[in-house]
Amino acid sequence: MAAAEFINLVRGWPSTTLLPTEHLSRAAQKALADPSIAFPGMLYGPDEGYCPLRETLGLWLTSFYRPEKPISKERITITGGASQNLGCLLQVFTDPAYTRDVLFAAPAYMLAFRIFEDNGFAGKMKAVPEDDDGMDMCALRKVLEESERRTPEQQLSKPSRPYSKYYRHVIYCVPTFSNPSSRSMPLERRIELVKLAREFDALVVSDDVYDFLQWPSDSNIPTGITKALWPRIVDIDRFLDGGAERSGADGFGNATSSGSFSKICGPGIRVGWSEGSAKFAYGVSQAGTSCSGGAPSQLTSTYMNILVKEGTLSTHIFEILQPAYAARYKTLMSAIERYLCPLGVKLPQSRRNVVGGYFLWLTLPNSINADSFAERCQSEARVIVAPGSIFEIPGDSSVKFDHSIRLTFSWVDKDLMVEGVKRISGVLESCLRGEGPIAIRKQDDKDEKPF
Ligand SMILES: Cc1ncc(COP(=O)(O)O)c(C=O)c1O
């Protein structure tokens, strides 16, 4: 008997069926055939990144986020994606001797932890719990106050530089369709967050990589939402009470938005953008690696400029991705409601009119430990699910997710998703009955990289 197919409900990658390879191929040919694009594309680029893409992004982001004033290229630095950008931000704007801590909305995107550790923040990462509206602001204030009380003033270990400043705290969050909880922060919460960041000299790093992937939760309402649901935190910081560049402020601001083409085009493209005040965006571009190597992803930036400028990417997002992910979301949701909810599984996030992202966050019955449950799903049912513990903040056990799991609807096809949920329900039934392992077939291979 052939082994049942492994079903990976962990991997937060776009389905290969949704990659716009033909569009990209056409854009690449166009860029490479034109020396005025190809030569700058193939040489070292300016530190801030490929200028035409910065301009195009300014217009494109303005049309999606609709801030009070247009977004100029001076606010944007091109990055190698949100992960690479996070590394740069920490190199330029934090000093682990001086910056007291990093505060995460918990549960948090687990692959960010190592980026913080690599930049000297091991042991300085703290959890701030979420409620249905994302990061809890009372808890955040408490953690910040506690940190200010407890941590002695430290000298800088890095040189001071004219293009940067070192913040006292970093607050990391995914405020829209979060990974992993899929929660979103409403406007009032975003405003509170900016006010707190200003009060405590914190930098809010807002990972805005899922903002474009949104659709009505009611599948009878058509998809194709071309305007962002909420202003980004960086937009609020730009305009609130005189904005980041108000008189008396240092002009760097207290928030930055990290955008990426990974989820809306393809992660292999490795192009993203960092937005903040003009002073902040310039600082990002001054990371040593960019000054030596030029902005990352210079050649692929020329391709992305064509795709965005010609409107191809917008069409792909609004006409292909949104309906496709909406259908996938609906399939996974229906399977969960049908096979898991009757067994006591809960979807903690209250259902909003508009939902999005790549993930669903589930709570198992209290008697079920998510780590051993995930292990049993993998070894007995050949389904890979992410247990809540991997999204806990390393070194801070104050916020635990012993009974949570995350499922992804972006990667596997709909039939497999349903099959995966059925298999999960089989394991759950067996756990609830207190039985030992169920056997679909003994595991004899491993999925190479689950995330
Ligand atoms: C919240 C979040 N940030 C960043 C990334 C990675 O983004 P990039 O590919 O642009 O580095 C992911 C990918 O899963 C993510 O979920």
GROMACS .gro file of C-alpha atoms and ligand atoms in nm:
model
  467
    1MET     CA    1   0.000   0.000   0.000
    2ALA     CA    2   0.138   0.343  -0.090
    3ALA     CA    3   0.201   0.576   0.200
    4ALA     CA    4  -0.071   0.837   0.244
    5GLU     CA    5   0.052   1.167   0.110
    6PHE     CA    6   0.208   1.402   0.363
    7ILE     CA    7  -0.005   1.711   0.404
    8ASN     CA    8   0.180   2.023   0.510
    9LEU     CA    9  -0.049   2.269   0.687
   10VAL     CA   10   0.245   2.457   0.838
   11ARG     CA   11   0.416   2.605   0.538
   12GLY     CA   12   0.340   2.977   0.493
   13TRP     CA   13   0.431   2.983   0.126
   14PRO     CA   14   0.216   3.087  -0.169
   15SER     CA   15   0.073   2.797  -0.366
   16THR     CA   16   0.280   2.730  -0.678
   17THR     CA   17  -0.048   2.753  -0.873
   18LEU     CA   18  -0.062   3.122  -0.781
   19LEU     CA   19   0.287   3.233  -0.883
   20PRO     CA   20   0.276   3.488  -1.166
   21THR     CA   21   0.570   3.333  -1.349
   22GLU     CA   22   0.458   3.433  -1.699
   23HIS     CA   23   0.417   3.796  -1.602
   24LEU     CA   24   0.753   3.792  -1.432
   25SER     CA   25   0.919   3.628  -1.729
   26ARG     CA   26   0.782   3.899  -1.959
   27ALA     CA   27   0.895   4.175  -1.721
   28ALA     CA   28   1.241   4.019  -1.691
   29GLN     CA   29   1.279   3.997  -2.069
   30LYS     CA   30   1.168   4.355  -2.108
   31ALA     CA   31   1.411   4.475  -1.840
   32LEU     CA   32   1.707   4.279  -1.974
   33ALA     CA   33   1.646   4.381  -2.335
   34ASP     CA   34   1.666   4.750  -2.253
   35PRO     CA   35   2.017   4.870  -2.157
   36SER     CA   36   1.873   5.172  -1.975
   37ILE     CA   37   1.711   4.924  -1.733
   38ALA     CA   38   1.946   4.626  -1.757
   39PHE     CA   39   2.273   4.809  -1.689
   40PRO     CA   40   2.168   4.982  -1.367
   41GLY     CA   41   1.989   4.660  -1.275
   42MET     CA   42   2.305   4.455  -1.313
   43LEU     CA   43   2.539   4.700  -1.139
   44TYR     CA   44   2.557   4.812  -0.775
   45GLY     CA   45   2.245   5.011  -0.701
   46PRO     CA   46   2.214   5.323  -0.488
   47ASP     CA   47   2.191   5.253  -0.114
   48GLU     CA   48   1.821   5.346  -0.104
   49GLY     CA   49   1.740   5.106  -0.386
   50TYR     CA   50   1.631   5.122  -0.749
   51CYS     CA   51   1.489   5.472  -0.780
   52PRO     CA   52   1.211   5.397  -1.035
   53LEU     CA   53   1.077   5.124  -0.805
   54ARG     CA   54   1.081   5.360  -0.506
   55GLU     CA   55   0.876   5.611  -0.707
   56THR     CA   56   0.638   5.346  -0.838
   57LEU     CA   57   0.593   5.200  -0.490
   58GLY     CA   58   0.513   5.545  -0.354
   59LEU     CA   59   0.225   5.580  -0.602
   60TRP     CA   60   0.107   5.222  -0.561
   61LEU     CA   61   0.107   5.228  -0.181
   62THR     CA   62  -0.066   5.566  -0.186
   63SER     CA   63  -0.347   5.422  -0.397
   64PHE     CA   64  -0.390   5.124  -0.163
   65TYR     CA   65  -0.345   5.284   0.180
   66ARG     CA   66  -0.479   5.630   0.086
   67PRO     CA   67  -0.289   5.828   0.350
   68GLU     CA   68  -0.368   6.197   0.403
   69LYS     CA   69  -0.076   6.290   0.176
   70PRO     CA   70   0.095   6.093  -0.101
   71ILE     CA   71   0.391   5.870  -0.020
   72SER     CA   72   0.707   6.005  -0.179
   73LYS     CA   73   1.010   5.798  -0.272
   74GLU     CA   74   1.207   5.964   0.008
   75ARG     CA   75   1.000   5.761   0.255
   76ILE     CA   76   1.098   5.431   0.094
   77THR     CA   77   1.410   5.216   0.092
   78ILE     CA   78   1.416   4.896  -0.110
   79THR     CA   79   1.495   4.582   0.088
   80GLY     CA   80   1.556   4.215   0.026
   81GLY     CA   81   1.219   4.135   0.186
   82ALA     CA   82   1.077   4.176   0.534
   83SER     CA   83   1.324   3.938   0.701
   84GLN     CA   84   1.633   4.100   0.554
   85ASN     CA   85   1.486   4.440   0.638
   86LEU     CA   86   1.433   4.342   1.001
   87GLY     CA   87   1.802   4.254   1.026
   88CYS     CA   88   1.897   4.594   0.877
   89LEU     CA   89   1.662   4.782   1.107
   90LEU     CA   90   1.818   4.621   1.412
   91GLN     CA   91   2.171   4.687   1.286
   92VAL     CA   92   2.102   5.056   1.226
   93PHE     CA   93   1.847   5.152   1.492
   94THR     CA   94   1.925   4.938   1.794
   95ASP     CA   95   2.219   4.883   2.018
   96PRO     CA   96   2.177   4.574   2.234
   97ALA     CA   97   2.375   4.743   2.510
   98TYR     CA   98   2.136   5.038   2.513
   99THR     CA   99   1.807   4.915   2.366
  100ARG     CA  100   1.636   4.756   2.662
  101ASP     CA  101   1.416   4.497   2.506
  102VAL     CA  102   1.202   4.376   2.220
  103LEU     CA  103   0.831   4.340   2.288
  104PHE     CA  104   0.628   4.105   2.076
  105ALA     CA  105   0.256   4.072   2.026
  106ALA     CA  106   0.227   3.707   2.137
  107PRO     CA  107   0.182   3.465   1.967
  108ALA     CA  108   0.450   3.593   1.729
  109TYR     CA  109   0.599   3.507   1.390
  110MET     CA  110   0.852   3.250   1.506
  111LEU     CA  111   1.118   3.300   1.237
  112ALA     CA  112   1.167   3.659   1.355
  113PHE     CA  113   1.309   3.539   1.687
  114ARG     CA  114   1.643   3.436   1.546
  115ILE     CA  115   1.684   3.768   1.367
  116PHE     CA  116   1.651   3.943   1.703
  117GLU     CA  117   1.885   3.692   1.870
  118ASP     CA  118   2.143   3.740   1.594
  119ASN     CA  119   2.134   4.110   1.674
  120GLY     CA  120   2.203   4.069   2.044
  121PHE     CA  121   1.852   4.043   2.188
  122ALA     CA  122   1.860   3.687   2.325
  123GLY     CA  123   1.721   3.705   2.678
  124LYS     CA  124   1.571   4.050   2.610
  125MET     CA  125   1.256   3.940   2.429
  126LYS     CA  126   0.923   3.985   2.605
  127ALA     CA  127   0.569   3.873   2.537
  128VAL     CA  128   0.268   4.103   2.531
  129PRO     CA  129  -0.057   3.906   2.504
  130GLU     CA  130  -0.317   3.963   2.234
  131ASP     CA  131  -0.689   3.981   2.274
  132ASP     CA  132  -0.934   3.971   1.986
  133ASP     CA  133  -0.808   4.312   1.871
  134GLY     CA  134  -0.441   4.221   1.870
  135MET     CA  135  -0.173   4.341   2.112
  136ASP     CA  136  -0.314   4.435   2.452
  137MET     CA  137  -0.218   4.797   2.517
  138CYS     CA  138  -0.258   4.786   2.899
  139ALA     CA  139  -0.023   4.489   2.910
  140LEU     CA  140   0.218   4.668   2.677
  141ARG     CA  141   0.227   4.976   2.902
  142LYS     CA  142   0.293   4.755   3.204
  143VAL     CA  143   0.583   4.576   3.038
  144LEU     CA  144   0.734   4.904   2.920
  145GLU     CA  145   0.701   5.065   3.265
  146GLU     CA  146   0.847   4.760   3.433
  147SER     CA  147   1.138   4.759   3.193
  148GLU     CA  148   1.210   5.129   3.249
  149ARG     CA  149   1.203   5.071   3.626
  150ARG     CA  150   1.426   4.766   3.625
  151THR     CA  151   1.687   4.817   3.359
  152PRO     CA  152   1.985   5.035   3.454
  153GLU     CA  153   2.094   5.299   3.205
  154GLN     CA  154   2.360   5.161   2.971
  155GLN     CA  155   2.622   5.327   2.755
  156LEU     CA  156   2.611   5.278   2.378
  157SER     CA  157   2.831   5.003   2.243
  158LYS     CA  158   2.789   5.118   1.883
  159PRO     CA  159   2.918   5.449   1.746
  160SER     CA  160   2.663   5.727   1.716
  161ARG     CA  161   2.591   5.811   1.354
  162PRO     CA  162   2.427   6.113   1.196
  163TYR     CA  163   2.186   5.900   0.994
  164SER     CA  164   2.049   5.691   1.279
  165LYS     CA  165   1.937   5.687   1.638
  166TYR     CA  166   1.914   5.405   1.888
  167TYR     CA  167   1.569   5.343   2.031
  168ARG     CA  168   1.515   5.238   2.391
  169HIS     CA  169   1.265   4.966   2.298
  170VAL     CA  170   1.149   4.777   1.991
  171ILE     CA  171   0.790   4.664   1.951
  172TYR     CA  172   0.739   4.400   1.684
  173CYS     CA  173   0.393   4.317   1.551
  174VAL     CA  174   0.196   4.202   1.249
  175PRO     CA  175  -0.107   4.427   1.296
  176THR     CA  176  -0.308   4.309   0.996
  177PHE     CA  177  -0.403   3.940   0.945
  178SER     CA  178  -0.128   3.841   1.182
  179ASN     CA  179   0.094   3.541   1.152
  180PRO     CA  180   0.003   3.326   1.340
  181SER     CA  181  -0.318   3.447   1.505
  182SER     CA  182  -0.475   3.610   1.196
  183ARG     CA  183  -0.602   3.886   1.422
  184SER     CA  184  -0.602   4.250   1.316
  185MET     CA  185  -0.569   4.566   1.523
  186PRO     CA  186  -0.847   4.819   1.477
  187LEU     CA  187  -0.774   5.189   1.435
  188GLU     CA  188  -0.803   5.297   1.800
  189ARG     CA  189  -0.554   5.030   1.902
  190ARG     CA  190  -0.310   5.146   1.637
  191ILE     CA  191  -0.335   5.503   1.762
  192GLU     CA  192  -0.275   5.389   2.120
  193LEU     CA  193   0.028   5.193   2.007
  194VAL     CA  194   0.185   5.497   1.840
  195LYS     CA  195   0.121   5.709   2.149
  196LEU     CA  196   0.286   5.451   2.372
  197ALA     CA  197   0.581   5.416   2.136
  198ARG     CA  198   0.636   5.793   2.148
  199GLU     CA  199   0.606   5.803   2.524
  200PHE     CA  200   0.866   5.529   2.574
  201ASP     CA  201   1.101   5.604   2.283
  202ALA     CA  202   1.014   5.276   2.114
  203LEU     CA  203   1.035   5.180   1.749
  204VAL     CA  204   0.728   4.991   1.626
  205VAL     CA  205   0.834   4.749   1.354
  206SER     CA  206   0.512   4.673   1.176
  207ASP     CA  207   0.535   4.369   0.951
  208ASP     CA  208   0.273   4.455   0.690
  209VAL     CA  209   0.327   4.164   0.454
  210TYR     CA  210  -0.033   4.036   0.442
  211ASP     CA  211  -0.223   4.365   0.400
  212PHE     CA  212  -0.315   4.312   0.033
  213LEU     CA  213  -0.452   3.962   0.093
  214GLN     CA  214  -0.801   4.046   0.218
  215TRP     CA  215  -1.154   3.940   0.126
  216PRO     CA  216  -1.506   3.947   0.273
  217SER     CA  217  -1.567   3.670   0.527
  218ASP     CA  218  -1.913   3.631   0.372
  219SER     CA  219  -1.844   3.437   0.054
  220ASN     CA  220  -2.159   3.581  -0.109
  221ILE     CA  221  -1.989   3.921  -0.124
  222PRO     CA  222  -1.751   3.958  -0.420
  223THR     CA  223  -1.375   3.977  -0.364
  224GLY     CA  224  -1.151   4.249  -0.508
  225ILE     CA  225  -1.089   4.489  -0.219
  226THR     CA  226  -0.853   4.751  -0.357
  227LYS     CA  227  -0.822   4.970  -0.048
  228ALA     CA  228  -0.654   4.883   0.281
  229LEU     CA  229  -0.886   4.826   0.574
  230TRP     CA  230  -0.692   5.038   0.821
  231PRO     CA  231  -0.416   5.295   0.801
  232ARG     CA  232  -0.082   5.139   0.873
  233ILE     CA  233   0.087   5.220   1.203
  234VAL     CA  234   0.351   5.410   1.005
  235ASP     CA  235   0.074   5.627   0.854
  236ILE     CA  236  -0.063   5.706   1.197
  237ASP     CA  237   0.282   5.801   1.322
  238ARG     CA  238   0.324   6.018   1.014
  239PHE     CA  239   0.016   6.231   1.084
  240LEU     CA  240  -0.092   6.197   1.448
  241ASP     CA  241  -0.053   6.519   1.650
  242GLY     CA  242   0.178   6.683   1.400
  243GLY     CA  243   0.337   6.357   1.292
  244ALA     CA  244   0.682   6.205   1.313
  245GLU     CA  245   0.840   6.522   1.177
  246ARG     CA  246   0.660   6.759   1.422
  247SER     CA  247   0.867   7.035   1.573
  248GLY     CA  248   1.072   6.925   1.871
  249ALA     CA  249   1.083   6.563   1.755
  250ASP     CA  250   1.402   6.412   1.615
  251GLY     CA  251   1.237   6.336   1.280
  252PHE     CA  252   1.301   5.960   1.281
  253GLY     CA  253   0.950   5.877   1.397
  254ASN     CA  254   0.841   5.583   1.608
  255ALA     CA  255   0.710   5.342   1.348
  256THR     CA  256   0.822   5.172   1.032
  257SER     CA  257   0.635   4.954   0.786
  258SER     CA  258   0.800   4.648   0.639
  259GLY     CA  259   0.643   4.547   0.309
  260SER     CA  260   0.727   4.257   0.083
  261PHE     CA  261   0.643   4.101  -0.253
  262SER     CA  262   0.691   3.754  -0.100
  263LYS     CA  263   0.327   3.679  -0.027
  264ILE     CA  264   0.175   3.868  -0.321
  265CYS     CA  265   0.418   3.768  -0.596
  266GLY     CA  266   0.678   3.512  -0.484
  267PRO     CA  267   0.927   3.491  -0.197
  268GLY     CA  268   1.214   3.396  -0.429
  269ILE     CA  269   1.199   3.745  -0.579
  270ARG     CA  270   1.334   3.875  -0.247
  271VAL     CA  271   1.222   4.234  -0.293
  272GLY     CA  272   1.050   4.434  -0.025
  273TRP     CA  273   1.043   4.788   0.106
  274SER     CA  274   1.092   4.973   0.431
  275GLU     CA  275   0.884   5.282   0.488
  276GLY     CA  276   0.920   5.550   0.752
  277SER     CA  277   0.998   5.920   0.778
  278ALA     CA  278   1.245   6.038   0.512
  279LYS     CA  279   1.516   6.049   0.779
  280PHE     CA  280   1.434   5.697   0.894
  281ALA     CA  281   1.419   5.552   0.542
  282TYR     CA  282   1.759   5.702   0.462
  283GLY     CA  283   1.896   5.549   0.783
  284VAL     CA  284   1.775   5.204   0.676
  285SER     CA  285   1.969   5.243   0.352
  286GLN     CA  286   2.289   5.317   0.546
  287ALA     CA  287   2.332   4.967   0.690
  288GLY     CA  288   2.691   4.860   0.622
  289THR     CA  289   2.580   4.580   0.390
  290SER     CA  290   2.390   4.824   0.166
  291CYS     CA  291   2.672   5.075   0.162
  292SER     CA  292   2.908   4.800   0.050
  293GLY     CA  293   2.680   4.603  -0.178
  294GLY     CA  294   2.424   4.860  -0.283
  295ALA     CA  295   2.060   4.806  -0.201
  296PRO     CA  296   1.964   4.439  -0.201
  297SER     CA  297   1.779   4.278  -0.492
  298GLN     CA  298   1.867   4.544  -0.746
  299LEU     CA  299   1.802   4.334  -1.058
  300THR     CA  300   1.472   4.186  -0.942
  301SER     CA  301   1.368   4.538  -0.840
  302THR     CA  302   1.373   4.631  -1.209
  303TYR     CA  303   1.132   4.343  -1.285
  304MET     CA  304   0.903   4.436  -0.998
  305ASN     CA  305   0.900   4.798  -1.109
  306ILE     CA  306   0.758   4.690  -1.446
  307LEU     CA  307   0.497   4.461  -1.287
  308VAL     CA  308   0.377   4.724  -1.044
  309LYS     CA  309   0.393   5.020  -1.282
  310GLU     CA  310   0.201   4.845  -1.560
  311GLY     CA  311  -0.071   4.741  -1.316
  312THR     CA  312  -0.003   4.370  -1.371
  313LEU     CA  313   0.064   4.303  -1.006
  314SER     CA  314  -0.252   4.483  -0.895
  315THR     CA  315  -0.458   4.278  -1.140
  316HIS     CA  316  -0.290   3.962  -1.016
  317ILE     CA  317  -0.361   4.050  -0.653
  318PHE     CA  318  -0.717   4.173  -0.689
  319GLU     CA  319  -0.839   3.936  -0.961
  320ILE     CA  320  -0.640   3.619  -0.899
  321LEU     CA  321  -0.499   3.606  -0.546
  322GLN     CA  322  -0.786   3.753  -0.347
  323PRO     CA  323  -1.052   3.520  -0.493
  324ALA     CA  324  -0.817   3.220  -0.478
  325TYR     CA  325  -0.721   3.275  -0.115
  326ALA     CA  326  -1.081   3.358  -0.026
  327ALA     CA  327  -1.185   3.019  -0.166
  328ARG     CA  328  -0.904   2.843   0.018
  329TYR     CA  329  -0.993   3.023   0.341
  330LYS     CA  330  -1.354   2.920   0.300
  331THR     CA  331  -1.259   2.556   0.235
  332LEU     CA  332  -1.038   2.536   0.542
  333MET     CA  333  -1.290   2.720   0.759
  334SER     CA  334  -1.576   2.493   0.649
  335ALA     CA  335  -1.367   2.181   0.710
  336ILE     CA  336  -1.275   2.306   1.058
  337GLU     CA  337  -1.637   2.388   1.137
  338ARG     CA  338  -1.749   2.051   1.010
  339TYR     CA  339  -1.484   1.816   1.149
  340LEU     CA  340  -1.312   1.994   1.438
  341CYS     CA  341  -1.560   2.230   1.604
  342PRO     CA  342  -1.791   1.942   1.703
  343LEU     CA  343  -1.491   1.798   1.891
  344GLY     CA  344  -1.448   2.116   2.094
  345VAL     CA  345  -1.199   2.307   1.878
  346LYS     CA  346  -1.246   2.684   1.886
  347LEU     CA  347  -1.152   2.964   1.651
  348PRO     CA  348  -1.064   3.236   1.901
  349GLN     CA  349  -1.063   3.532   1.665
  350SER     CA  350  -1.407   3.689   1.634
  351ARG     CA  351  -1.514   3.680   1.273
  352ARG     CA  352  -1.479   4.022   1.108
  353ASN     CA  353  -1.645   4.132   0.785
  354VAL     CA  354  -1.312   4.130   0.610
  355VAL     CA  355  -1.054   3.859   0.676
  356GLY     CA  356  -0.722   3.773   0.516
  357GLY     CA  357  -0.364   3.654   0.538
  358TYR     CA  358  -0.251   3.293   0.519
  359PHE     CA  359  -0.345   3.138   0.855
  360LEU     CA  360  -0.607   3.021   1.101
  361TRP     CA  361  -0.538   2.988   1.472
  362LEU     CA  362  -0.726   2.719   1.660
  363THR     CA  363  -0.767   2.630   2.024
  364LEU     CA  364  -0.789   2.261   2.111
  365PRO     CA  365  -0.991   2.127   2.403
  366ASN     CA  366  -0.812   2.192   2.735
  367SER     CA  367  -0.718   1.830   2.787
  368ILE     CA  368  -0.511   1.824   2.467
  369ASN     CA  369  -0.152   1.939   2.469
  370ALA     CA  370  -0.071   2.095   2.131
  371ASP     CA  371   0.291   1.977   2.115
  372SER     CA  372   0.212   1.610   2.155
  373PHE     CA  373  -0.098   1.652   1.941
  374ALA     CA  374   0.113   1.799   1.656
  375GLU     CA  375   0.358   1.511   1.693
  376ARG     CA  376   0.078   1.258   1.672
  377CYS     CA  377  -0.071   1.435   1.369
  378GLN     CA  378   0.264   1.404   1.194
  379SER     CA  379   0.361   1.052   1.293
  380GLU     CA  380   0.019   0.888   1.282
  381ALA     CA  381  -0.176   1.088   1.028
  382ARG     CA  382   0.096   1.239   0.814
  383VAL     CA  383  -0.032   1.593   0.859
  384ILE     CA  384   0.204   1.866   0.968
  385VAL     CA  385   0.053   2.134   1.189
  386ALA     CA  386   0.226   2.408   1.386
  387PRO     CA  387   0.185   2.378   1.766
  388GLY     CA  388   0.132   2.703   1.960
  389SER     CA  389   0.457   2.665   2.156
  390ILE     CA  390   0.672   2.756   1.855
  391PHE     CA  391   0.508   3.102   1.854
  392GLU     CA  392   0.586   3.166   2.221
  393ILE     CA  393   0.850   3.430   2.290
  394PRO     CA  394   1.184   3.260   2.370
  395GLY     CA  395   1.285   3.324   2.730
  396ASP     CA  396   0.944   3.457   2.837
  397SER     CA  397   0.705   3.193   2.962
  398SER     CA  398   0.441   3.444   3.077
  399VAL     CA  399   0.225   3.388   2.768
  400LYS     CA  400   0.177   3.022   2.670
  401PHE     CA  401  -0.006   2.853   2.386
  402ASP     CA  402  -0.023   2.494   2.509
  403HIS     CA  403  -0.358   2.431   2.347
  404SER     CA  404  -0.326   2.621   2.021
  405ILE     CA  405  -0.232   2.517   1.671
  406ARG     CA  406  -0.193   2.714   1.349
  407LEU     CA  407  -0.314   2.589   1.012
  408THR     CA  408  -0.219   2.744   0.677
  409PHE     CA  409  -0.448   2.762   0.377
  410SER     CA  410  -0.200   2.915   0.131
  411TRP     CA  411   0.014   2.614   0.041
  412VAL     CA  412  -0.170   2.286  -0.019
  413ASP     CA  413  -0.463   2.248  -0.258
  414LYS     CA  414  -0.818   2.253  -0.132
  415ASP     CA  415  -0.878   1.876  -0.151
  416LEU     CA  416  -0.567   1.807   0.052
  417MET     CA  417  -0.664   2.074   0.304
  418VAL     CA  418  -0.995   1.900   0.367
  419GLU     CA  419  -0.825   1.562   0.382
  420GLY     CA  420  -0.573   1.708   0.628
  421VAL     CA  421  -0.848   1.839   0.856
  422LYS     CA  422  -1.026   1.501   0.845
  423ARG     CA  423  -0.705   1.329   0.947
  424ILE     CA  424  -0.653   1.582   1.227
  425SER     CA  425  -1.004   1.511   1.352
  426GLY     CA  426  -0.922   1.138   1.357
  427VAL     CA  427  -0.621   1.203   1.580
  428LEU     CA  428  -0.822   1.437   1.799
  429GLU     CA  429  -1.101   1.183   1.846
  430SER     CA  430  -0.842   0.924   1.941
  431CYS     CA  431  -0.678   1.165   2.190
  432LEU     CA  432  -1.015   1.257   2.340
  433ARG     CA  433  -1.096   0.889   2.388
  434GLY     CA  434  -0.758   0.849   2.556
  435GLU     CA  435  -0.649   0.596   2.298
  436GLY     CA  436  -0.296   0.528   2.178
  437PRO     CA  437  -0.170   0.594   1.828
  438ILE     CA  438  -0.394   0.555   1.527
  439ALA     CA  439  -0.216   0.434   1.215
  440ILE     CA  440  -0.268   0.571   0.870
  441ARG     CA  441   0.066   0.420   0.778
  442LYS     CA  442   0.400   0.425   0.951
  443GLN     CA  443   0.602   0.733   0.869
  444ASP     CA  444   0.892   0.647   0.640
  445ASP     CA  445   0.988   0.983   0.501
  446LYS     CA  446   1.024   1.337   0.621
  447ASP     CA  447   0.900   1.658   0.470
  448GLU     CA  448   1.221   1.849   0.403
  449LYS     CA  449   1.141   2.193   0.550
  450PRO     CA  450   0.804   2.239   0.713
  451PHE     CA  451   0.792   2.621   0.738
  452LIG     C1  452   0.491   3.806   0.949
  452LIG     C2  453   0.592   3.770   0.849
  452LIG     N1  454   0.695   3.851   0.827
  452LIG     C3  455   0.790   3.822   0.738
  452LIG     C4  456   0.785   3.706   0.663
  452LIG     C5  457   0.895   3.679   0.565
  452LIG     O1  458   0.889   3.781   0.467
  452LIG     P1  459   0.999   3.795   0.355
  452LIG     O2  460   0.986   3.677   0.265
  452LIG     O3  461   0.964   3.923   0.287
  452LIG     O4  462   1.131   3.798   0.420
  452LIG     C6  463   0.681   3.618   0.683
  452LIG     C7  464   0.676   3.490   0.610
  452LIG     O5  465   0.615   3.393   0.652
  452LIG     C8  466   0.581   3.650   0.777
  452LIG     O6  467   0.477   3.570   0.800
   0.00000   0.00000   0.00000
